[in-house]
Short mmCIF file of C-alpha atoms in Angstrom, two decimals:
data_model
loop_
_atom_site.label_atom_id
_atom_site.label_comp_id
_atom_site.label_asym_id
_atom_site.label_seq_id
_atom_site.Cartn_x
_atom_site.Cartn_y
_atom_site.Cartn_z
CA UNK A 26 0.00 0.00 0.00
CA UNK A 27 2.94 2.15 0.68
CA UNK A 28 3.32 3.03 -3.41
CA UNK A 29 -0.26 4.26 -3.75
CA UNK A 30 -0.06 7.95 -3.24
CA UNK A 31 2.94 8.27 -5.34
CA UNK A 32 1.64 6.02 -8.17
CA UNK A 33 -1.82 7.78 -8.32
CA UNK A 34 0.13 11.35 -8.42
CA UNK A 35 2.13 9.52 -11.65
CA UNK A 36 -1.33 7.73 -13.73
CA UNK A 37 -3.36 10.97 -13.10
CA UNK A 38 -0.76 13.46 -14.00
CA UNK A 39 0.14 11.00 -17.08
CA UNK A 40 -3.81 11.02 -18.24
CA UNK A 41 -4.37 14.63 -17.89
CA UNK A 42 -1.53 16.16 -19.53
CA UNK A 43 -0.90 17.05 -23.29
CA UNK A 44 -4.42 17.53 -24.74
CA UNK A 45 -7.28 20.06 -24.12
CA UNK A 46 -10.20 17.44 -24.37
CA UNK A 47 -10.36 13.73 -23.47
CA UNK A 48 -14.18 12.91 -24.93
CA UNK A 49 -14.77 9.50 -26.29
CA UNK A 50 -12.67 8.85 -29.50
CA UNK A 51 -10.93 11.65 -29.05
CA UNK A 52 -6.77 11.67 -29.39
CA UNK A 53 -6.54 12.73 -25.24
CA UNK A 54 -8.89 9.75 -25.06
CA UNK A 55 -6.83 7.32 -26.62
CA UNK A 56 -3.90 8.32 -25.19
CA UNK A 57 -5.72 7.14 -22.27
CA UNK A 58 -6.13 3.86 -23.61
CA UNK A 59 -2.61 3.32 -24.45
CA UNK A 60 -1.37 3.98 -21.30
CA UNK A 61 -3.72 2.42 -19.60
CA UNK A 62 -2.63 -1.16 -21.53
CA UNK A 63 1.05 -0.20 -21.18
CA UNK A 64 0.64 -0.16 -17.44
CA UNK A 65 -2.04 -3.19 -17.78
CA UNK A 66 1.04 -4.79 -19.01
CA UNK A 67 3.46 -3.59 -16.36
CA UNK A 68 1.87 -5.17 -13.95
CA UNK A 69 2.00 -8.30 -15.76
CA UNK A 70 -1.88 -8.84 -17.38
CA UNK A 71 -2.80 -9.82 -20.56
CA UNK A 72 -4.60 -7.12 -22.27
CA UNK A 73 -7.70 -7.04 -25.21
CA UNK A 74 -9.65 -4.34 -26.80
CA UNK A 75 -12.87 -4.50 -27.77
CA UNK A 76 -14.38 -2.02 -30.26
CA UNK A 77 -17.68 -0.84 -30.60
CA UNK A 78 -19.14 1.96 -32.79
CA UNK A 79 -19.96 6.03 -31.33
CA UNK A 80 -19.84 9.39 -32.55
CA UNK A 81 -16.54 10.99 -32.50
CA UNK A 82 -16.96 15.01 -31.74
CA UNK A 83 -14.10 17.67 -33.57
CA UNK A 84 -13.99 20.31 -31.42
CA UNK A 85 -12.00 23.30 -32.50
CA UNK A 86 -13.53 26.63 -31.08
CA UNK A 87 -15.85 28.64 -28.80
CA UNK A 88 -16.95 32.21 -28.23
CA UNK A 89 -19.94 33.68 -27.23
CA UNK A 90 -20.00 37.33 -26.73
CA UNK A 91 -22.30 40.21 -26.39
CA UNK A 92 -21.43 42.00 -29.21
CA UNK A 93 -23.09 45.33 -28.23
CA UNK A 94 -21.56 45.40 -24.65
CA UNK A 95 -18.08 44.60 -26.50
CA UNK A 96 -17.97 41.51 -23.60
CA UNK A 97 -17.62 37.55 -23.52
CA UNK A 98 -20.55 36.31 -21.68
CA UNK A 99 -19.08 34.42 -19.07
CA UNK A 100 -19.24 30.84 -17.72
CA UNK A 101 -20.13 30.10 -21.07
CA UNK A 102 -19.31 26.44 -22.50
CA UNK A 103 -19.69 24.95 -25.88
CA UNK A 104 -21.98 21.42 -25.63
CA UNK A 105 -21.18 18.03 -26.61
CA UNK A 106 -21.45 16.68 -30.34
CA UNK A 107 -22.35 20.92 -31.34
CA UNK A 108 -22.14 21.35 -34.86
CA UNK A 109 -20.47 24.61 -36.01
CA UNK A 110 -22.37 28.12 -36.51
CA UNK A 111 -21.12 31.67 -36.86
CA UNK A 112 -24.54 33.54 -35.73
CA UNK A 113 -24.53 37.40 -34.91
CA UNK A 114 -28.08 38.63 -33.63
CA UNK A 115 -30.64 38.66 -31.40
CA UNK A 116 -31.67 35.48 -29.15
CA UNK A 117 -34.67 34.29 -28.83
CA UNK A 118 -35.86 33.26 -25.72
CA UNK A 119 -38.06 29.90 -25.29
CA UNK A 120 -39.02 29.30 -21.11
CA UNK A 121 -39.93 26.23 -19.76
CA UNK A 122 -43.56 27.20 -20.35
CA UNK A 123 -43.10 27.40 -24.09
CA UNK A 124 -41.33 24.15 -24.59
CA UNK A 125 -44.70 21.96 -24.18
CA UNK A 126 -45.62 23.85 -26.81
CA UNK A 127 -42.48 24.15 -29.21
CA UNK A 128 -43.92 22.33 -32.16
CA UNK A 129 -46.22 25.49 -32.49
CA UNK A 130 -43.63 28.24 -32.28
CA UNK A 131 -41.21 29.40 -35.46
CA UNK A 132 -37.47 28.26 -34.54
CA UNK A 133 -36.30 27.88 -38.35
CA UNK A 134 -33.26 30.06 -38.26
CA UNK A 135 -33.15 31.10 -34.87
CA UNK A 136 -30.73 30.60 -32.32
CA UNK A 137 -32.69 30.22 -29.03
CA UNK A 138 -32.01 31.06 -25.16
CA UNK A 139 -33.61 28.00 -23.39
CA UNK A 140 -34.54 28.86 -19.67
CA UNK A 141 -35.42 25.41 -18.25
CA UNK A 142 -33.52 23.74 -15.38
CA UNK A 143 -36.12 21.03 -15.27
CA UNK A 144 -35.55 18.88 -17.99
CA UNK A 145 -33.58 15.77 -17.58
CA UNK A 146 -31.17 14.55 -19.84
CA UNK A 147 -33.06 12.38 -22.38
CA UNK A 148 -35.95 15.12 -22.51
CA UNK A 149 -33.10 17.63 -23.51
CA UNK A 150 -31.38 15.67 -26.42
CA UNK A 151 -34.94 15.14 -27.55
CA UNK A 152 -35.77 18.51 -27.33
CA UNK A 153 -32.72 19.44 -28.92
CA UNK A 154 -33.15 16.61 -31.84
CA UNK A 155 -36.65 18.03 -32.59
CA UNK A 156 -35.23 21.31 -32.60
CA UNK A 157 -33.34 20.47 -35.49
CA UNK A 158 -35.69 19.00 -37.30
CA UNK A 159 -37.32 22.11 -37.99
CA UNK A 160 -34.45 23.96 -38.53
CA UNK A 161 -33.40 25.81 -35.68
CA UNK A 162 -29.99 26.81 -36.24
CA UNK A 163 -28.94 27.10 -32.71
CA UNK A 164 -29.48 27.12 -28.75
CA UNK A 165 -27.88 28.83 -25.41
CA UNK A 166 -29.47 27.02 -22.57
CA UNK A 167 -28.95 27.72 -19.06
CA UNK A 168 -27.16 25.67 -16.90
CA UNK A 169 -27.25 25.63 -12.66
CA UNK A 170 -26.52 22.00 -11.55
CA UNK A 171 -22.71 23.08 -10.86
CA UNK A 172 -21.78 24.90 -7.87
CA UNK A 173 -18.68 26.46 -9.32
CA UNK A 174 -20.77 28.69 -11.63
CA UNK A 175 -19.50 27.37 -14.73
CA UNK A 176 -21.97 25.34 -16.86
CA UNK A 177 -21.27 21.83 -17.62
CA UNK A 178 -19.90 20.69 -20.99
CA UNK A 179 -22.29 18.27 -21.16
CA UNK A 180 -25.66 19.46 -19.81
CA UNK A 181 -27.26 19.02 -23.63
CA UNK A 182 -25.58 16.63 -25.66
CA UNK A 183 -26.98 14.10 -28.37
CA UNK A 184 -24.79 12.15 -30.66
CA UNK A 185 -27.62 12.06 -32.71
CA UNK A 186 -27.31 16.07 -34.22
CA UNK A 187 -25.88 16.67 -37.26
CA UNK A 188 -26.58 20.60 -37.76
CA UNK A 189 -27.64 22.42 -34.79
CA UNK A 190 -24.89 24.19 -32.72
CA UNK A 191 -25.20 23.70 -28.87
CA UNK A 192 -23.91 26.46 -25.77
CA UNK A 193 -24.76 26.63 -22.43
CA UNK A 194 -24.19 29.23 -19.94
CA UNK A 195 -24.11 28.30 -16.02
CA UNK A 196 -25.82 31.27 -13.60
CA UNK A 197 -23.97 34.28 -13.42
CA UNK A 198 -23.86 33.85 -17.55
CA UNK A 199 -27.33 33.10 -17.86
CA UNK A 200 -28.33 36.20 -15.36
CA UNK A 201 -26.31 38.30 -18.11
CA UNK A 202 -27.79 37.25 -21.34
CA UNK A 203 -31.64 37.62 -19.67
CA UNK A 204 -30.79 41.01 -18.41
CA UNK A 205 -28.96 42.19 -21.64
CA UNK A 206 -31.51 39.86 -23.93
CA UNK A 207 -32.18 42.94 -26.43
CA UNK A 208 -28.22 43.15 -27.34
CA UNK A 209 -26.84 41.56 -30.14
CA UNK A 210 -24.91 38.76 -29.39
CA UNK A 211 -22.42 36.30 -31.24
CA UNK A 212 -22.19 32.58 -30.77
CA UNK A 213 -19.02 31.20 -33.21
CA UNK A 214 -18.46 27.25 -32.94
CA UNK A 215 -15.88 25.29 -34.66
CA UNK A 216 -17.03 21.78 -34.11
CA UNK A 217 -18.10 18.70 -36.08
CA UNK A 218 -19.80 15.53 -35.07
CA UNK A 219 -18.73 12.21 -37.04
CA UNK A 220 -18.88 8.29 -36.96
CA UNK A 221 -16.11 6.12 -35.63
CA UNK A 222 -15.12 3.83 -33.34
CA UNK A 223 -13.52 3.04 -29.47
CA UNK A 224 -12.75 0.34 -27.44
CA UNK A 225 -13.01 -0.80 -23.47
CA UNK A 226 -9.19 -1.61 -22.89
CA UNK A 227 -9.57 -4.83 -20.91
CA UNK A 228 -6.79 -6.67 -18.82
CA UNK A 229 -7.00 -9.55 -17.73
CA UNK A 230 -5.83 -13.10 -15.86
CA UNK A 231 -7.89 -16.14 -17.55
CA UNK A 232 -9.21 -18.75 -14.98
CA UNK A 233 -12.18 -20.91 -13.68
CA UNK A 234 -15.58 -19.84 -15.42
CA UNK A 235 -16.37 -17.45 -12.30
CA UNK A 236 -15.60 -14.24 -13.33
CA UNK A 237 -15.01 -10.70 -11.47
CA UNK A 238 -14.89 -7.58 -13.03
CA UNK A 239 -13.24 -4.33 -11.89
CA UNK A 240 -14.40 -0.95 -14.26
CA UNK A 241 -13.78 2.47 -14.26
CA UNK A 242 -14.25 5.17 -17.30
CA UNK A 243 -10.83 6.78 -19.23
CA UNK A 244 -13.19 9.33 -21.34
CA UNK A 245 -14.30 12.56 -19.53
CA UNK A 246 -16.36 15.00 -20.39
CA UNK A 247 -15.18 17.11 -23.51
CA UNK A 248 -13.05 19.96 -22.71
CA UNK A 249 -12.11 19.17 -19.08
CA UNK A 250 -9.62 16.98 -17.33
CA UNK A 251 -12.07 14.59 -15.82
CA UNK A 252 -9.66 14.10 -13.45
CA UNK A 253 -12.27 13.23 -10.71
CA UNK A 254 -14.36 12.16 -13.17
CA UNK A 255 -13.05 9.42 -13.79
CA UNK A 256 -9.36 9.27 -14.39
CA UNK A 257 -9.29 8.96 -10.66
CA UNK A 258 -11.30 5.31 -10.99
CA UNK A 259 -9.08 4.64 -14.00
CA UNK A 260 -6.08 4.60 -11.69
CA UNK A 261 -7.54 3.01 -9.02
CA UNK A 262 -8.43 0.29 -11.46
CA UNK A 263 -4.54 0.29 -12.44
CA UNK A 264 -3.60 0.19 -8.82
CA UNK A 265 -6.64 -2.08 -7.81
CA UNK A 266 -5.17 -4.74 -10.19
CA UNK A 267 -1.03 -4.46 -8.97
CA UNK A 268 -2.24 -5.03 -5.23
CA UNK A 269 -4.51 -7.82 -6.29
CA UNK A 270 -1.67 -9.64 -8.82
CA UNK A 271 -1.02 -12.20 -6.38
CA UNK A 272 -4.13 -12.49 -4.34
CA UNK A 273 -6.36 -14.68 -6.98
CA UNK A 274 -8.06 -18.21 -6.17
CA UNK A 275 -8.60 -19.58 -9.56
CA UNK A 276 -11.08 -16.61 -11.09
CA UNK A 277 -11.04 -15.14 -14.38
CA UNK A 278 -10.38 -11.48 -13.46
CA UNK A 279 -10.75 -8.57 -15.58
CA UNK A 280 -9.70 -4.88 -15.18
CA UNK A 281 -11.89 -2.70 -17.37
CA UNK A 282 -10.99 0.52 -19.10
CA UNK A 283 -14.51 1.51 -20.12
CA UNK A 284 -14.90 3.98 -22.56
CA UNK A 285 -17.71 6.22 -23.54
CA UNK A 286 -19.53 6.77 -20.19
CA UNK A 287 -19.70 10.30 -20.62
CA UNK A 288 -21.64 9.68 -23.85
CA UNK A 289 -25.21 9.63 -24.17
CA UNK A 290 -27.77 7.99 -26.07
CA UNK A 291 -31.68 7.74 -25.22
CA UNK A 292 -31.95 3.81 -24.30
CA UNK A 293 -31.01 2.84 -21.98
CA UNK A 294 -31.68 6.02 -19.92
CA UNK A 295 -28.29 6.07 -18.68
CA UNK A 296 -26.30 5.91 -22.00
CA UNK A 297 -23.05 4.57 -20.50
CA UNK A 298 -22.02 3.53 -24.47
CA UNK A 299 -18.87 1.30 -22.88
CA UNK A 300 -20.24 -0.77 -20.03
CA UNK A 301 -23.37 -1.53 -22.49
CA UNK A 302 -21.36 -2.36 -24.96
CA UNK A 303 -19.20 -4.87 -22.82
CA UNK A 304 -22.62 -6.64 -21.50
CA UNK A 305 -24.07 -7.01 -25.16
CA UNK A 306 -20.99 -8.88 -25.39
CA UNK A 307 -20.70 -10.66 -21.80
CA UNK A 308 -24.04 -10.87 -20.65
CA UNK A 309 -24.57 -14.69 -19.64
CA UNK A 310 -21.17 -15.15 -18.37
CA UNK A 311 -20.79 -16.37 -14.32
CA UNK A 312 -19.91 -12.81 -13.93
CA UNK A 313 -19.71 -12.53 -9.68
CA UNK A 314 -19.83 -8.67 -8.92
CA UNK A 315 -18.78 -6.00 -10.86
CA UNK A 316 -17.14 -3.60 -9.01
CA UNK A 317 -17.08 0.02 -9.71
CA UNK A 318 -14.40 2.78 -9.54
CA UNK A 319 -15.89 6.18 -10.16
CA UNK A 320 -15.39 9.74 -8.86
CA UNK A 321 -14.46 9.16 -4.95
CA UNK A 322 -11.40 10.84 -5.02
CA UNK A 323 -12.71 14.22 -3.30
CA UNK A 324 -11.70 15.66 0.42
CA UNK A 325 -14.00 14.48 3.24
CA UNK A 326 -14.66 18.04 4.16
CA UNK A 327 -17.18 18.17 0.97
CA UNK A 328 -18.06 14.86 0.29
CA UNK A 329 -18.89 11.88 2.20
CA UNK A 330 -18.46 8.57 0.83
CA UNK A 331 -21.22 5.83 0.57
CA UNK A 332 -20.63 2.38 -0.03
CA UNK A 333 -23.60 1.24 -2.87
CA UNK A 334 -24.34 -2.48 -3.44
CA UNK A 335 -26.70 -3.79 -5.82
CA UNK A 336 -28.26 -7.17 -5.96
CA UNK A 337 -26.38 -7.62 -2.55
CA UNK A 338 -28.26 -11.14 -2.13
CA UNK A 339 -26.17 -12.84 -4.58
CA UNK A 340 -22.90 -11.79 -2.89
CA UNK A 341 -21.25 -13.93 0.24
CA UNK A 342 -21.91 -12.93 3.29
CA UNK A 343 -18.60 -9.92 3.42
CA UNK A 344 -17.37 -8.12 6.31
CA UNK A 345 -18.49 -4.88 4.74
CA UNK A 346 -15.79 -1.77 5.89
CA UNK A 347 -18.78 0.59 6.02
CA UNK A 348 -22.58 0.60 6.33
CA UNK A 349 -24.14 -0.52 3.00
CA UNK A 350 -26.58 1.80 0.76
CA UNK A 351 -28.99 0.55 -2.34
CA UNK A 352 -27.01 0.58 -5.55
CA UNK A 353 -25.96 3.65 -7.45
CA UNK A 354 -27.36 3.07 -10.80
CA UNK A 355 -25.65 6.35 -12.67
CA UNK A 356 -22.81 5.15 -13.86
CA UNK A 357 -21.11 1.63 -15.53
CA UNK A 358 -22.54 -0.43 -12.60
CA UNK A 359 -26.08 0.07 -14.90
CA UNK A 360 -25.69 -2.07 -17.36
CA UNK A 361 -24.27 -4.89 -15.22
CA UNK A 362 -27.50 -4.25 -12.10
CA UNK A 363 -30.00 -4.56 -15.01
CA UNK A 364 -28.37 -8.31 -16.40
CA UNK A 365 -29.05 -9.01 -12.67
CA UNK A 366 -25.22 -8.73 -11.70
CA UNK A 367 -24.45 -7.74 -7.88
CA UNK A 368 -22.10 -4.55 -8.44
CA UNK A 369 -20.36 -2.75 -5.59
CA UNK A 370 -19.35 1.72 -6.04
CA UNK A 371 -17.82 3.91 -3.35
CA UNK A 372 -19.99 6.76 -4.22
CA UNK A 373 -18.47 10.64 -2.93
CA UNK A 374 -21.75 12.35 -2.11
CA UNK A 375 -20.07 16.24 -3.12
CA UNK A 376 -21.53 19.30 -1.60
CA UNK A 377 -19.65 21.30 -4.13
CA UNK A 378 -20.39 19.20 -7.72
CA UNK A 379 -17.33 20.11 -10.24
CA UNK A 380 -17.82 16.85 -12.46
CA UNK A 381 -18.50 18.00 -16.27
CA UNK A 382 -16.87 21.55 -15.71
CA UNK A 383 -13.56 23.10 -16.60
CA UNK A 384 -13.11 22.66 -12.46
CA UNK A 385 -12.56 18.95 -12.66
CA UNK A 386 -9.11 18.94 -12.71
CA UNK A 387 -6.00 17.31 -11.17
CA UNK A 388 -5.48 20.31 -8.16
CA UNK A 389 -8.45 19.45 -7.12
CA UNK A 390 -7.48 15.89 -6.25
CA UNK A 391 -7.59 14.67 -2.68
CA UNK A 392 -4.68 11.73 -2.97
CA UNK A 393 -5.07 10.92 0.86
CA UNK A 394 -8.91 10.15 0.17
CA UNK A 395 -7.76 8.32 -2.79
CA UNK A 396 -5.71 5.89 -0.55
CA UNK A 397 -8.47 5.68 1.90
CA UNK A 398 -10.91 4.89 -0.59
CA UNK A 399 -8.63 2.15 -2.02
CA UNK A 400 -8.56 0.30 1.30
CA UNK A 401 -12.01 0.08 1.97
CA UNK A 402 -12.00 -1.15 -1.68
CA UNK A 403 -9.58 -4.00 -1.03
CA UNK A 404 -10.48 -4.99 1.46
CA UNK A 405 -14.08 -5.63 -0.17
CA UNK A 406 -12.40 -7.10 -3.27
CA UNK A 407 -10.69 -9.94 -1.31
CA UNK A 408 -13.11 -10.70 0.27
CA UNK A 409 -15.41 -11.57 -2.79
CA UNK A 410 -12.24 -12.93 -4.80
CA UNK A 411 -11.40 -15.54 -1.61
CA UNK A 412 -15.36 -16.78 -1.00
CA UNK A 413 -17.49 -16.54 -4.22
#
């Protein structure tokens, strides 16, 4: 255990360094990848890819400024899979009220200012879907889940858009544009959605038909580190599977890179591409638990760790570190609960929610929670490896 703070120092600051997005299919991503195998290998595992299709996002640039003021409206963010636009005008402004009705009001050529906040995330790729079908050329929405007053880079994202250009601005931005709403304003995107491929990076040590999985996800959300979310469970993955190298009873073990958990599609509700894609190819298999590593890396002062467990029955009876909790169900662990798979997640409960901002980076990493965190997982993992 001794090696663990240094090591997790070394995998994060080697997976956030070099690009300026690490999306799914995107070259930060797959550096990712790489050096996730080349550790995988380190360490003395077999490793396998396996590819699936998604849609690959070219991001470029993003502005969006009040022209008349002379200004950048600020904590402004460009959205997953945008399209590009070069728009100078006026916005016009659709409330929550209006969008029951949107099939009724003229959006052809408009570029919109959504105020909702009450939308989830399917009902907002639908939304934003339908708004390209008629021809809307654009939309600002604004953003509040964050508590660092930037908007997320992923609050409305559909990798289903081909045309429309995407923005969202978090409160102080959206406070701006409603109180200035008569200005003329400029929203320029360089971006461009396209088909491809990526792969969960898997490593592994082949045994009896019993099989254990350990996950977390290398893509983050475009244009920020991620590196809470989830390079953090990336390394602990690396790390989970040096401490456990020696500590198998016969188990097929695998160590799970999953990719595209940051992406989103409409079924199922979730959209985490990877983990689905892994249990359209697995599902069936004597898989034991899958056990999850994602965003727990935080100081206790804002979060506060909870240990989920789904389909807990199925496990052995386990000397649990800390008092159990219903499962998570918002991240991999989804598509695994659904096949009827017990999975286990150290979930960090945040008072002060960074993930999918430009604030999700490596300073704020908490490496002595990180060490913590990786006990309590151990000793769980053990446990299941030595009686199931």
């Amino acid at each position: 255990m001794e090696d663990l703070y240094a090591n997790y120092k070394k995998h994060i600051s080697e997976m956030c360094t070099g690009y300026h997005s690490y999306h799914t299919a995107s070259p930060g991503e797959r550096a990712r990848a790489d050096y996730f195998e080349k550790t995988m290998k380190k360490y003395g595992y077999k490793v396998r890819r396996e590819e699936y299709k998604v849609r690959g996002w070219d991001f470029k640039y993003f502005s969006f400024c009040d022209v008349t003021a002379g200004k950048e409206v600020p904590f402004a963010a460009c959205q997953y899979f945008s399209s590009s636009i070069d728009f100078e005008g006026e916005l016009f402004v659709i409330t929550h009220e209006m969008i029951a009705d949107i099939e009724n009001i003229e959006v052809k050529d408009k570029v919109l200012f959504v105020i909702d906040n009450r939308l989830g995330i399917s009902d907002l790729c639908d939304l934003i879907e339908r708004l390209e079908e008629r021809g809307c050329l654009g939309a600002v929405f604004a953003n509040f889940p964050s508590a660092t007053g930037y908007a997320s880079n992923k609050y409305c994202r559909s990798p289903y858009i081909k045309k429309i250009a995407v923005a969202a601005v978090g409160p102080a931005g959206a406070l701006y544009v409603a109180a200035n709403i008569k200005h003329t304003f400029r929203l320029k995107i360089e971006a461009t959605p396209y088909d491809t491929v990526t792969d969960n990076v898997i490593g592994y040590v082949e045994g009896d038909e019993k099989k254990i999985v350990f996950g977390g996800h290398y893509d983050s959300s475009p244009l920020t580190e991620g590196a809470g979310d989830d390079v953090s469970g990336t390394a602990m993955v690396l790390e989970m599977a040096r401490l456990l190298k020696d500590k198998n009873c016969g188990h097929t073990i695998e160590f799970v890179a999953f990719s595209a958990e940051e992406y989103c599609e409409k079924a199922p509700a979730h959209g985490a591409k990877g983990s689905n894609a892994y249990m359209e190819r697995h599902n069936g298999e004597n898989i034991v638990c899958m056990i999850n590593f994602d965003d727990c890396c935080f100081s206790e002062l804002f979060s506060k760790a909870e240990l989920c467990v789904g389909h807990k029955e199925k496990l052995p009876e386990i000397n649990w570190p800390m008092e159990t909790n219903p499962e998570c169900l918002c991240g991999d662990d989804v598509a695994f609960h659904d096949c009827g798979y017990p999975t286990v997640w150290i979930v960090a409960r945040k008072t002060i929610p960074v993930l999918h901002t430009v604030c999700d980076s490596i300073d704020m990493i908490d490496f002595d929670a990180m060490v913590e965190v990786t006990k309590k997982y151990y000793d769980i993992s053990t446990q299941i490896i030595m009686l199931s």
